[in-house]
XYZ file of C-alpha atoms in Angstrom:
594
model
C 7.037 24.444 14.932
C 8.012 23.292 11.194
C 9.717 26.792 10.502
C 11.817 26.098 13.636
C 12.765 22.185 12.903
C 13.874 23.549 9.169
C 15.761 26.269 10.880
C 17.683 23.445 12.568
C 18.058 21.237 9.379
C 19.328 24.217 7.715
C 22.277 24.981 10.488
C 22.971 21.450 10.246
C 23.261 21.413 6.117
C 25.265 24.478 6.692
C 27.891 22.307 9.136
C 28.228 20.277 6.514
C 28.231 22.656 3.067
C 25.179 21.097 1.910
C 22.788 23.205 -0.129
C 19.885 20.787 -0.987
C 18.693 17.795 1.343
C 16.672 15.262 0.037
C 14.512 13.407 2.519
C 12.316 10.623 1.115
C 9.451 9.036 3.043
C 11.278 5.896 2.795
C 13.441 3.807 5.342
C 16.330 1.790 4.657
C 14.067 -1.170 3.218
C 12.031 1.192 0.693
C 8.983 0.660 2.891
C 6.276 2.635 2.019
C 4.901 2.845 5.545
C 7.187 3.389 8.185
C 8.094 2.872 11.737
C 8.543 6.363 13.429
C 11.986 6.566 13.544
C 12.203 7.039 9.817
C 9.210 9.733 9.852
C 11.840 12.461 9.088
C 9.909 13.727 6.116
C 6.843 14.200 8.344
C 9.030 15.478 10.999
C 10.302 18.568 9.042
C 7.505 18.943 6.924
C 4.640 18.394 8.745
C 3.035 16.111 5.847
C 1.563 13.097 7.073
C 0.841 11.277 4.145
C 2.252 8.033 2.995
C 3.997 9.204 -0.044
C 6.030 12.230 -0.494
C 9.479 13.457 -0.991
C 10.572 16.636 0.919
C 13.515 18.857 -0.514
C 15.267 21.403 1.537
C 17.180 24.270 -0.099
C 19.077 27.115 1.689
C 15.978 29.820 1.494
C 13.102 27.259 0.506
C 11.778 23.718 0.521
C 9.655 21.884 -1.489
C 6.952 18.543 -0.901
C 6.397 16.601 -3.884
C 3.369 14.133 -3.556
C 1.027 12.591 -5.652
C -2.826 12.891 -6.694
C -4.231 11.129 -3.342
C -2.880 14.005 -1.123
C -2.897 17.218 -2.999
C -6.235 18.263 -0.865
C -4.304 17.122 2.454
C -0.897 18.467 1.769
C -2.118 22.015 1.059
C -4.087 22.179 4.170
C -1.185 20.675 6.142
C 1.437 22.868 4.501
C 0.188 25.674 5.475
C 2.659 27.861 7.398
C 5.365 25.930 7.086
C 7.625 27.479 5.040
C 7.409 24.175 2.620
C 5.976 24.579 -0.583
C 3.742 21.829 -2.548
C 4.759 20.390 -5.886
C 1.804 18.474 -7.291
C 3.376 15.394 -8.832
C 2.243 14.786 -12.727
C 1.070 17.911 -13.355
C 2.365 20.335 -16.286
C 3.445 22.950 -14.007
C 5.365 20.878 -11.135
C 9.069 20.848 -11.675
C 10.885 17.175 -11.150
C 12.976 16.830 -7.886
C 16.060 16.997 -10.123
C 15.137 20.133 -11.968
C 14.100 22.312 -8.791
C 17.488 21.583 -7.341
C 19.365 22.548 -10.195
C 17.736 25.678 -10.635
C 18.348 27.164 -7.023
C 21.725 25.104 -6.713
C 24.891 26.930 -8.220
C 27.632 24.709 -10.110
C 29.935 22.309 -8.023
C 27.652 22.616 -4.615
C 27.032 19.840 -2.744
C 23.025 17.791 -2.843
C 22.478 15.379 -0.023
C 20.469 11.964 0.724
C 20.932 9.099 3.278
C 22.120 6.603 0.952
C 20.621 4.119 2.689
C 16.782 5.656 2.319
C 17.187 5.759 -1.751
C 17.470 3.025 -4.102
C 20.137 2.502 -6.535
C 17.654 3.278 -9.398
C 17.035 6.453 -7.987
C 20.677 7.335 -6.935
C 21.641 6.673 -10.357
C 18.897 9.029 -11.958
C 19.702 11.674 -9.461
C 23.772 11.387 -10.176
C 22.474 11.592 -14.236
C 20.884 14.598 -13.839
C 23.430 16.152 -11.323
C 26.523 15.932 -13.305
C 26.019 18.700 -16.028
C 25.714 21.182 -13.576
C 29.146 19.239 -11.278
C 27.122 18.920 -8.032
C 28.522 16.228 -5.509
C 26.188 13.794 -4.086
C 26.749 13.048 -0.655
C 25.553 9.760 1.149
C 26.990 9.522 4.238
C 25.597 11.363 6.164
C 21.962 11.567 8.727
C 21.494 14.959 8.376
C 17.916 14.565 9.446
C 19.019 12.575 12.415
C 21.500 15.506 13.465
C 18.574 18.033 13.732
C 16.145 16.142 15.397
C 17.157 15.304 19.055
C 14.116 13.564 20.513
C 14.282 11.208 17.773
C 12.293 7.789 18.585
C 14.342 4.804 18.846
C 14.115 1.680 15.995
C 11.767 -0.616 16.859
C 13.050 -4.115 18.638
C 9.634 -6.166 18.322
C 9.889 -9.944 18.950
C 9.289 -12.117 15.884
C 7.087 -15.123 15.655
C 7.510 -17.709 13.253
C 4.231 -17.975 10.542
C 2.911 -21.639 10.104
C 3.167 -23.825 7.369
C -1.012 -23.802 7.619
C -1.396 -20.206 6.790
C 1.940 -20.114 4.047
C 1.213 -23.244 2.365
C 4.862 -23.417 1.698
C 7.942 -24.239 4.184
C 11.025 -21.986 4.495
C 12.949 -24.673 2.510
C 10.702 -25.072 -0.227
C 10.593 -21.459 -0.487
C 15.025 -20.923 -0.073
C 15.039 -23.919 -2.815
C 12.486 -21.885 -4.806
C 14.498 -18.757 -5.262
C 17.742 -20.459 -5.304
C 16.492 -22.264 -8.910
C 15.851 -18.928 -9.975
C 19.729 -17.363 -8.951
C 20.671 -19.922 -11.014
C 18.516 -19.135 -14.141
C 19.920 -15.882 -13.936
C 23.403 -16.697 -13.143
C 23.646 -15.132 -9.890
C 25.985 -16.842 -7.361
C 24.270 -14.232 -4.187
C 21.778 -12.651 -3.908
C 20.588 -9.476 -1.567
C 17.277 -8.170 -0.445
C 16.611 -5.250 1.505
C 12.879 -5.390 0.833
C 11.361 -6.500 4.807
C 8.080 -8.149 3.067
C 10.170 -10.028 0.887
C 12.668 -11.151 3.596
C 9.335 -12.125 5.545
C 7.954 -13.956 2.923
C 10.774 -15.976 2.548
C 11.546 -17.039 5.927
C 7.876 -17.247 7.486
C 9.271 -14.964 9.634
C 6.449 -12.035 10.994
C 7.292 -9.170 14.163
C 5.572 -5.288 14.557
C 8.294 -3.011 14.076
C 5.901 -1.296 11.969
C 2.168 -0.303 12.252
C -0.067 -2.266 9.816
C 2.844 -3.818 8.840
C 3.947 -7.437 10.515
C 7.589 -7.543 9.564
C 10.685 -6.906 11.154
C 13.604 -4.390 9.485
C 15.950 -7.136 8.303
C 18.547 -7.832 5.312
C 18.874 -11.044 3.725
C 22.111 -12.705 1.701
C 21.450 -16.039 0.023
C 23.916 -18.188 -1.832
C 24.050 -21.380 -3.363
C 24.790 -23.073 -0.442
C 23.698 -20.814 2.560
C 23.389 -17.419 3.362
C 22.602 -15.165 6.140
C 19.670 -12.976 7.869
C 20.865 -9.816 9.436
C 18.764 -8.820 12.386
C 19.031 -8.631 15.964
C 19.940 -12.211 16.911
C 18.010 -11.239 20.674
C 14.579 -10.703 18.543
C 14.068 -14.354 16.901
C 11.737 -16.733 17.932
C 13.239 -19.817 19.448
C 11.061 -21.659 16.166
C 12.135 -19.449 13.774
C 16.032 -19.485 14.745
C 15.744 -23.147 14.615
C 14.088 -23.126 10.913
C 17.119 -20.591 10.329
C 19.553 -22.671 11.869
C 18.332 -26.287 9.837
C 18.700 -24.151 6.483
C 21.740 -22.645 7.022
C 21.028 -19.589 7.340
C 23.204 -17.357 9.609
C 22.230 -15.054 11.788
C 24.102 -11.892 11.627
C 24.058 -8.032 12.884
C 21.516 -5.592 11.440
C 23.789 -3.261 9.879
C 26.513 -5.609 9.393
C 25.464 -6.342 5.575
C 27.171 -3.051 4.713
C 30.580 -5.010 5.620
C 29.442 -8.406 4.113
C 28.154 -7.201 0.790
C 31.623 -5.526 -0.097
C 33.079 -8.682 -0.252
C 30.746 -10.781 -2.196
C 32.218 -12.186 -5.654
C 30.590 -13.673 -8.571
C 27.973 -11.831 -9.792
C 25.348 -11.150 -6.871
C 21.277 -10.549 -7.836
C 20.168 -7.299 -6.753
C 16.889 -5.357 -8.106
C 18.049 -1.681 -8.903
C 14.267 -0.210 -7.930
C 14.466 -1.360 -4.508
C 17.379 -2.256 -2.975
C 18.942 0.881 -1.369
C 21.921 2.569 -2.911
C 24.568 2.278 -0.469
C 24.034 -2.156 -1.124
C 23.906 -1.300 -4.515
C 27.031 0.631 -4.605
C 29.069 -1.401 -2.486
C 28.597 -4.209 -4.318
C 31.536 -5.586 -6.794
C 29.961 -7.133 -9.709
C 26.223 -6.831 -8.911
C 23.497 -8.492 -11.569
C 20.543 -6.236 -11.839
C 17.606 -8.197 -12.864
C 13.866 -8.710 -11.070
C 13.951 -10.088 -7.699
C 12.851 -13.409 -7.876
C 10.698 -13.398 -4.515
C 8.455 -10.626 -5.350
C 6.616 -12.732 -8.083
C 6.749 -16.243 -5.902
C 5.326 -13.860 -3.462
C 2.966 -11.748 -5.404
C 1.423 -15.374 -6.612
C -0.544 -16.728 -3.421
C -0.818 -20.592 -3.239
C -4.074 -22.030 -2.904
C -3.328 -22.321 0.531
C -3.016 -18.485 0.644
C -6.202 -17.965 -1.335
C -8.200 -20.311 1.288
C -6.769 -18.195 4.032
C -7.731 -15.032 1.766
C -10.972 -16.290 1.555
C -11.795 -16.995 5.296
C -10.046 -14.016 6.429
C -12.923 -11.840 4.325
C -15.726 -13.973 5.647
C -14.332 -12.618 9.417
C -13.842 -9.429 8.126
C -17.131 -8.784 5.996
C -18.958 -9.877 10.038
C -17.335 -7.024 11.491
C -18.487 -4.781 8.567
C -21.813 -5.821 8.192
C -22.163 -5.753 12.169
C -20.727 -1.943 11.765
C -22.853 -0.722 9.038
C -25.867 -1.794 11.076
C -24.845 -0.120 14.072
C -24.395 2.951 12.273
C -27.926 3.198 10.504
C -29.379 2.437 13.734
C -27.539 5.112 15.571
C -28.118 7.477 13.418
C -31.863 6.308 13.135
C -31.587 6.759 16.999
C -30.752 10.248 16.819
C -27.476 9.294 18.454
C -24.136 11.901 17.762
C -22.155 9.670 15.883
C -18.359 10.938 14.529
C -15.966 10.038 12.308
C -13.766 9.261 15.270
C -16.711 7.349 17.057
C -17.691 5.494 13.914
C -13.872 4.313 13.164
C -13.521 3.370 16.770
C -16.574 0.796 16.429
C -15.738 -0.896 13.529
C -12.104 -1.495 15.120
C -13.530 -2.852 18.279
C -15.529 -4.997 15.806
C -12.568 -6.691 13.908
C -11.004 -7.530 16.884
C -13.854 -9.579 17.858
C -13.291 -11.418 14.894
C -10.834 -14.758 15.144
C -7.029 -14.411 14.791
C -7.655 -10.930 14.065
C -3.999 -9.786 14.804
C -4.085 -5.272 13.603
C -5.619 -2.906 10.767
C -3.691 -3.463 7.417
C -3.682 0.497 7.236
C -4.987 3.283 9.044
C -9.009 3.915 8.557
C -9.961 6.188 6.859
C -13.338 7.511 8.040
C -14.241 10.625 5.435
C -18.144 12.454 5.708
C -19.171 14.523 2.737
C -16.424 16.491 1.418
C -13.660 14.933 3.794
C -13.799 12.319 1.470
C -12.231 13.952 -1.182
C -9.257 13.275 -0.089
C -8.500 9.891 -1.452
C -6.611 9.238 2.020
C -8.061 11.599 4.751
C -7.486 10.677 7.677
C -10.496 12.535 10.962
C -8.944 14.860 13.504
C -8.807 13.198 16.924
C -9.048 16.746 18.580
C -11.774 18.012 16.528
C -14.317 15.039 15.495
C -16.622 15.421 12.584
C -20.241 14.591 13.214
C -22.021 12.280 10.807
C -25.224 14.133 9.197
C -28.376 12.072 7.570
C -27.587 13.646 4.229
C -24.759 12.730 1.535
C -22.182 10.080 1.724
C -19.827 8.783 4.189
C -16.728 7.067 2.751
C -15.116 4.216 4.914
C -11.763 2.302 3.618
C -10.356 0.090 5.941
C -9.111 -3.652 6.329
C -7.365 -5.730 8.928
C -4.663 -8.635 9.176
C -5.753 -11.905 10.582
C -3.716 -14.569 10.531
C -4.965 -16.283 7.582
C -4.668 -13.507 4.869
C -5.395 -9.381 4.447
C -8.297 -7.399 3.749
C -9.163 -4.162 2.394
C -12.816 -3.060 1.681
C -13.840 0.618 0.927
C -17.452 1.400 1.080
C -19.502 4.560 0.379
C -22.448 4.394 3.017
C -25.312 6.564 1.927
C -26.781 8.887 5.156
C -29.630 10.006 3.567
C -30.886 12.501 1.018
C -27.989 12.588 -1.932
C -27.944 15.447 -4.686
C -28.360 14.135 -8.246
C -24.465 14.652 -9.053
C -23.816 12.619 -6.254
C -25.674 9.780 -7.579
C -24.531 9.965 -10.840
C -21.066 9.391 -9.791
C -21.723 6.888 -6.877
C -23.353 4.806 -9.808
C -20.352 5.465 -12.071
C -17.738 4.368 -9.503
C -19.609 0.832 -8.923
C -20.419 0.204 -13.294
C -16.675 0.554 -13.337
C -15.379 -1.550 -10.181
C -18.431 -4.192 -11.820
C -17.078 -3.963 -15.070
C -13.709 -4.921 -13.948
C -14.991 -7.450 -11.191
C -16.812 -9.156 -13.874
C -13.510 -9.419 -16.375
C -12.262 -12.226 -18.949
C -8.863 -11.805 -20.558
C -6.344 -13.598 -22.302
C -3.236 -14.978 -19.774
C -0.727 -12.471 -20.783
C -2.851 -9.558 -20.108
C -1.754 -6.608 -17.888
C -3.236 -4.389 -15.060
C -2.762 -1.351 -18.015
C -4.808 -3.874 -20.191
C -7.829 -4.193 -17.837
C -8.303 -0.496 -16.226
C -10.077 1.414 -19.198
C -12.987 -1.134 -17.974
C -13.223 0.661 -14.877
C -12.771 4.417 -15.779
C -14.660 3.883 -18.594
C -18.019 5.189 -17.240
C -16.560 7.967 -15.938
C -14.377 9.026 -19.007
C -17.292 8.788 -21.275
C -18.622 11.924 -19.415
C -14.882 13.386 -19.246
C -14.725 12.607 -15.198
C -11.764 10.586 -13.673
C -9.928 10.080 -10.493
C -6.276 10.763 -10.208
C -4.923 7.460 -8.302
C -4.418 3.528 -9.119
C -7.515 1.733 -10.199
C -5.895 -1.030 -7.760
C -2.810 -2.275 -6.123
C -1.470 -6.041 -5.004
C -2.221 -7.254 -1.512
C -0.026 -9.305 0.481
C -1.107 -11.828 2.610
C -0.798 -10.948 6.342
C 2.035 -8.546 5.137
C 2.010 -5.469 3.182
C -2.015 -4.148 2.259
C 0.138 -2.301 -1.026
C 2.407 -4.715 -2.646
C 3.945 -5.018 -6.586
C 4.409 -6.148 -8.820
C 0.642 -6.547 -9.710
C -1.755 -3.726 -10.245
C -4.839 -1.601 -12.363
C -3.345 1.681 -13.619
C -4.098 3.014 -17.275
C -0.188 4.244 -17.725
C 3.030 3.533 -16.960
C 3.908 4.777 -13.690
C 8.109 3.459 -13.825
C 8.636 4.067 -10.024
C 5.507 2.282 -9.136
C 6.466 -1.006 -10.828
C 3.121 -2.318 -10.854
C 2.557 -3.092 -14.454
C 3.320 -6.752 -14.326
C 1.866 -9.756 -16.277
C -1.728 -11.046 -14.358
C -1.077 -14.283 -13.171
C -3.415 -17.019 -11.091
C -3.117 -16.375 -7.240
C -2.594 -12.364 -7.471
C -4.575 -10.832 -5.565
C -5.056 -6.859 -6.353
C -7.736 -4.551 -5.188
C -10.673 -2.815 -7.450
C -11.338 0.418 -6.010
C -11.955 2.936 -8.461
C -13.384 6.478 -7.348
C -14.426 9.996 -7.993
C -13.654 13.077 -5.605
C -15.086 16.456 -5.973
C -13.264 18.569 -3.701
C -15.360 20.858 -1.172
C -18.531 18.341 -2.246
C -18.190 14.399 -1.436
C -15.792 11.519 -2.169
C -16.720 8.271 -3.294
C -15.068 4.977 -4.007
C -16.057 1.082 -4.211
C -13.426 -1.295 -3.166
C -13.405 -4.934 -3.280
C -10.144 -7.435 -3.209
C -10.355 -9.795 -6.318
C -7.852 -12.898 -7.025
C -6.920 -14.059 -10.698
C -8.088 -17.301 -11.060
C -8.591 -19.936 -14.377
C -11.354 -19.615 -16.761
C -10.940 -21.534 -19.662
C -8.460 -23.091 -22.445
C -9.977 -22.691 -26.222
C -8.218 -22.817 -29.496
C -7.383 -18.956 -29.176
C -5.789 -19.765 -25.638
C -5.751 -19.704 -22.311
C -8.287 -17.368 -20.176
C -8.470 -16.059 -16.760
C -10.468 -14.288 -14.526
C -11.581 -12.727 -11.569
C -12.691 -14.240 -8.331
C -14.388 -11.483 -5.706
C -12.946 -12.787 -1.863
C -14.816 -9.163 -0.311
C -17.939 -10.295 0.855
C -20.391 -7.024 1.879
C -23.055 -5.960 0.229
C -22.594 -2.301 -1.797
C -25.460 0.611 -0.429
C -27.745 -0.029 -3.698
C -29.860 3.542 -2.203
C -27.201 5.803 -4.108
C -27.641 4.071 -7.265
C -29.285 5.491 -10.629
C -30.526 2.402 -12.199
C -31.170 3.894 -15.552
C -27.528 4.309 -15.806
C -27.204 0.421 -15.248
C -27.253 -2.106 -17.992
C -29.226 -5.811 -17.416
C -25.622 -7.303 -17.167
C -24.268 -4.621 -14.329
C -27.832 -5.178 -12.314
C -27.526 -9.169 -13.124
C -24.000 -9.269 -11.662
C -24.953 -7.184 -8.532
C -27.361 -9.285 -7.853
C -25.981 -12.075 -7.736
C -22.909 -11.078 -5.927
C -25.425 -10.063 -3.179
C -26.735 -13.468 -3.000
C -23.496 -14.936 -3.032
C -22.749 -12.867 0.093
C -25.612 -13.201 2.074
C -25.504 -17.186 1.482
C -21.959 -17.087 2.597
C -22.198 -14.428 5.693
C -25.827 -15.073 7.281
C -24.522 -18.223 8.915
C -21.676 -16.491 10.769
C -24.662 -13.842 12.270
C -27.212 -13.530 14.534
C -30.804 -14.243 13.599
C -31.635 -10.113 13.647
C -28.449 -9.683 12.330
C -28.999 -11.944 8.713
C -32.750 -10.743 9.042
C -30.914 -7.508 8.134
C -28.467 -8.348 5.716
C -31.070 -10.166 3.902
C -32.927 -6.783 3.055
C -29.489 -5.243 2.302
C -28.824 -8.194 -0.371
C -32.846 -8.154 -1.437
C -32.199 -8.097 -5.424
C -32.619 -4.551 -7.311
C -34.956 -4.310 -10.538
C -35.434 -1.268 -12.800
């Protein structure tokens, strides 16, 4: 089937004298998960991971993807004509240099202009021009060669109180308008759909796990415009619009608008997609203000954060109990079955409105792919014996969660308890931080690969990412990563409110996966004579499975602060359960000793 859809591609690319396509995951909004009309990458390469650029050539084709998927892209590569390119290792040619050594001199390389950002346009036309190859953006090439093609989404938006933002679209319009002005910008364009959320209280379901709705924003001094279908908006919402001046205007009719802008207009070269960029006259490339108003959750925000855990950590607790007693039961329980519970579970839950992501559901070595995802058509059985790995999370209305825990099924080989123990000293050590306001996600990770680099292990992903509230479960510019990763921009200064997930891990492939995940928010500490302090407060609130630990490898202070995390959630969650259901958390929360 893939063989056949590049054949198409090809014939297309060949219409057109094109002799290297470049089809990112991304839609017009640099979303990194998409609705399925942009899912041309998976379309013609059969990759169904979230990250991933595909690269088709005249006789070959190429997937580049990162660390998370390498186990899942080779399997689902298979056959398809489409090679993998294991991003960040030694041997893995760059995009740019893979193209210009199959590419001759003056031969035309093409992208959708509107599916890559002016920061990587730019790159792409630097590394193009020795060898004279023309960039062409114009065109849909993918679109051409796929005739059943799904249709954009058209979801109906609904306007997100005041009691879950803690802030009011004019506060928030008068916000970022103070900071145009700092930075001399008379307009100011967004593509990003969180951030043009965020800023209008504005939520739909164009995309799965992801309550926004594809939109453009324009804001000026003194107005400024949304571009959407006007038939979508809430009657609330076009009336918030309306009282801020805010027009509403065509989807695609910012293309037009944006070439005649003057003064110079705010645009962030990382994100905003190259055919803005490029049309604009005198654009200002700087930060975009609303990603760090955003990033920063009012206490408001936090609250909701906070409450929406406490719902979430019943459904998990309710879930982990039905699976030990299943399995007790001698029951066939599957990955499928088991992911299938625990979503009927959240949606028990109050204002529960979808998953923040996919589940992933992994059993023994499944799991060592960082972001496996079970086969519907072919189910996995759970066994009493090694480790079954369960990320997941939900939206409810008043904030996002995302939880990973490693459930132990029964008998666990001495490796695998080395490194389950490992994983959780790290994501403790971290949990358990104090550092100096200032300090960066690159200043705080060695805390949490520590354990495992002092016996020369590691896992090859993000200690952590940022978490918006009921919007994206992956947002910037916060994060936990020991290095520089430029396209990830996720380096930023901590700051109170950010919330960011600790989840480090450890995956042996053909043996087990395991991570520990909780969602912690930067909060004060203290103010001394050296300066100011923050920390880390811990909204997840589910016990860990203390049965694949190796205490010996735990210090007083690691055992001290499980401890008392596990009192701090059974205080907080046995209310919200049944009597049997508390009489069972309690033993899961009993304190551990040496």
């Amino acid at each position: 089937m893939i063989p056949n859809r590049l054949q198409l591609l090809r014939q297309k690319m060949a219409d057109h004298d094109i002799h290297a396509l470049i089809i990112p995951t991304s839609d017009f909004h640099d979303t990194e998960y998409v609705c399925d009309y942009f899912g041309a990458r998976k379309h013609f390469s059969g990759f169904t991971g979230s990250a991933g650029v595909l690269v088709v050539l005249d006789d070959q084709a190429g997937l580049w993807t990162d660390g998370r998927y390498f186990i899942q892209a080779a399997k689902e590569l298979q056959n398809t004509g489409v090679d993998l390119m294991k991003m960040g290792m030694k041997e893995t040619p760059s995009i740019s240099d893979y193209i210009l050594e199959n590419v001759n001199p003056g031969q035309k390389v093409a992208f959708d202009g509107r599916c890559v950002s002016m920061q990587d346009f730019e790159s792409y036309q630097k590394d193009f021009a020795d060898k004279d190859l023309e960039i062409v953006t114009d065109l849909d090439l993918a679109g051409e060669a796929w005739p059943d093609r799904p249709a954009l989404p058209a979801s109906q938006t609904f306007h997100y109180e005041d009691k879950y933002t803690g802030k009011s679209v004019e506060d928030k319009l008068a916000e970022v308008r103070v900071l145009m002005k700092e930075k001399g910008a008379s307009s100011h364009v967004t593509s990003k759909i969180d951030e043009v959320a965020w800023l209008y209280n504005l939520r739909a379901d164009d995309i799965p796990s992801f309550p926004v709705a594809l939109a453009y924003t324009l804001l000026r001094e003194d107005g400024g415009a949304l571009y959407i279908d006007d038939s979508r908006l809430d009657e609330v919402s076009r009336k918030l619009l309306e009282d801020n001046g805010i027009e509403i205007k065509p989807y695609d009719a910012i293309y037009e608008d944006v070439e005649t802008l003057e003064g110079p207009v705010l645009l962030e070269k990382d994100f905003i997609n190259s055919r803005i960029g490029r049309a604009v006259k005198e654009p200002l490339w700087d930060d975009n203000p609303i990603q760090l108003l955003k990033a920063c959750k009012n206490p408001v925000e936090v609250e909701g954060f906070k409450e929406a855990h406490k719902r979430d950590a019943v459904a998990m607790i309710k879930f982990w109990k039905w699976l030990e007693e299943e399995m007790a039961a001698g029951h066939s329980v599957t990955e499928i079955s088991a992911r299938g519970h625990l979503g009927n579970l959240r949606r028990e839950q109050p204002e529960f409105l979808e998953d923040s992501f996919e589940t992933i559901a992994a059993y023994g070595p499944n799991a060592a792919m960082a972001h496996y995802h079970p086969d519907e058509e072919n189910p996995v059985p759970l066994e009493a014996r090694g480790f079954f790995l369960v990320d997941s999370g939900g939206h409810y209305l008043p904030g996002t969660t995302d939880i990973t825990r490693t459930f132990v099924m029964g008998p666990i080989t001495d490796e695998e308890r080395d490194g389950f123990t490992r994983v959780l000293k790290g994501h403790i050590n971290l949990a358990k931080a104090v550092f100096m306001k200032g300090a960066r996600g690159l200043n705080l990770d060695l805390m949490a690969r520590g354990p495992l680099w002092e016996v020369g292990q590691d896992f090859n992903h993000g200690t952590g990412h940022g978490v918006g509230a009921m919007l994206s479960v992956h947002e910037g510019p916060n994060g936990f990563r020991w290095k520089v990763v430029p396209e990830r921009k996720d380096s930023c200064v901590l700051e109170v409110g950010m919330v960011t997930s600790d989840e480090p891990g450890l995956y042996e492939e053909g043996k087990f996966g395991i991570r520990h995940e909780n969602l912690l928010v930067v909060a004060p500490y203290k103010e001394t004579e050296y300066g100011e302090f923050l920390k880390h407060d811990v909204l997840t609130m589910v016990p860990f499975d203390v049965r694949g630990l190796n205490l010996d490898l735990m210090n007083d202070e690691e055992i001290n602060w499980l401890n008392n995390y596990h009192k701090t959630v059974y205080g907080t969650i046995a209310p919200r359960l049944s009597e049997e259901e508390a009489a069972w958390l309690k033993e899961k929360t009993a304190p551990i000793h040496r």
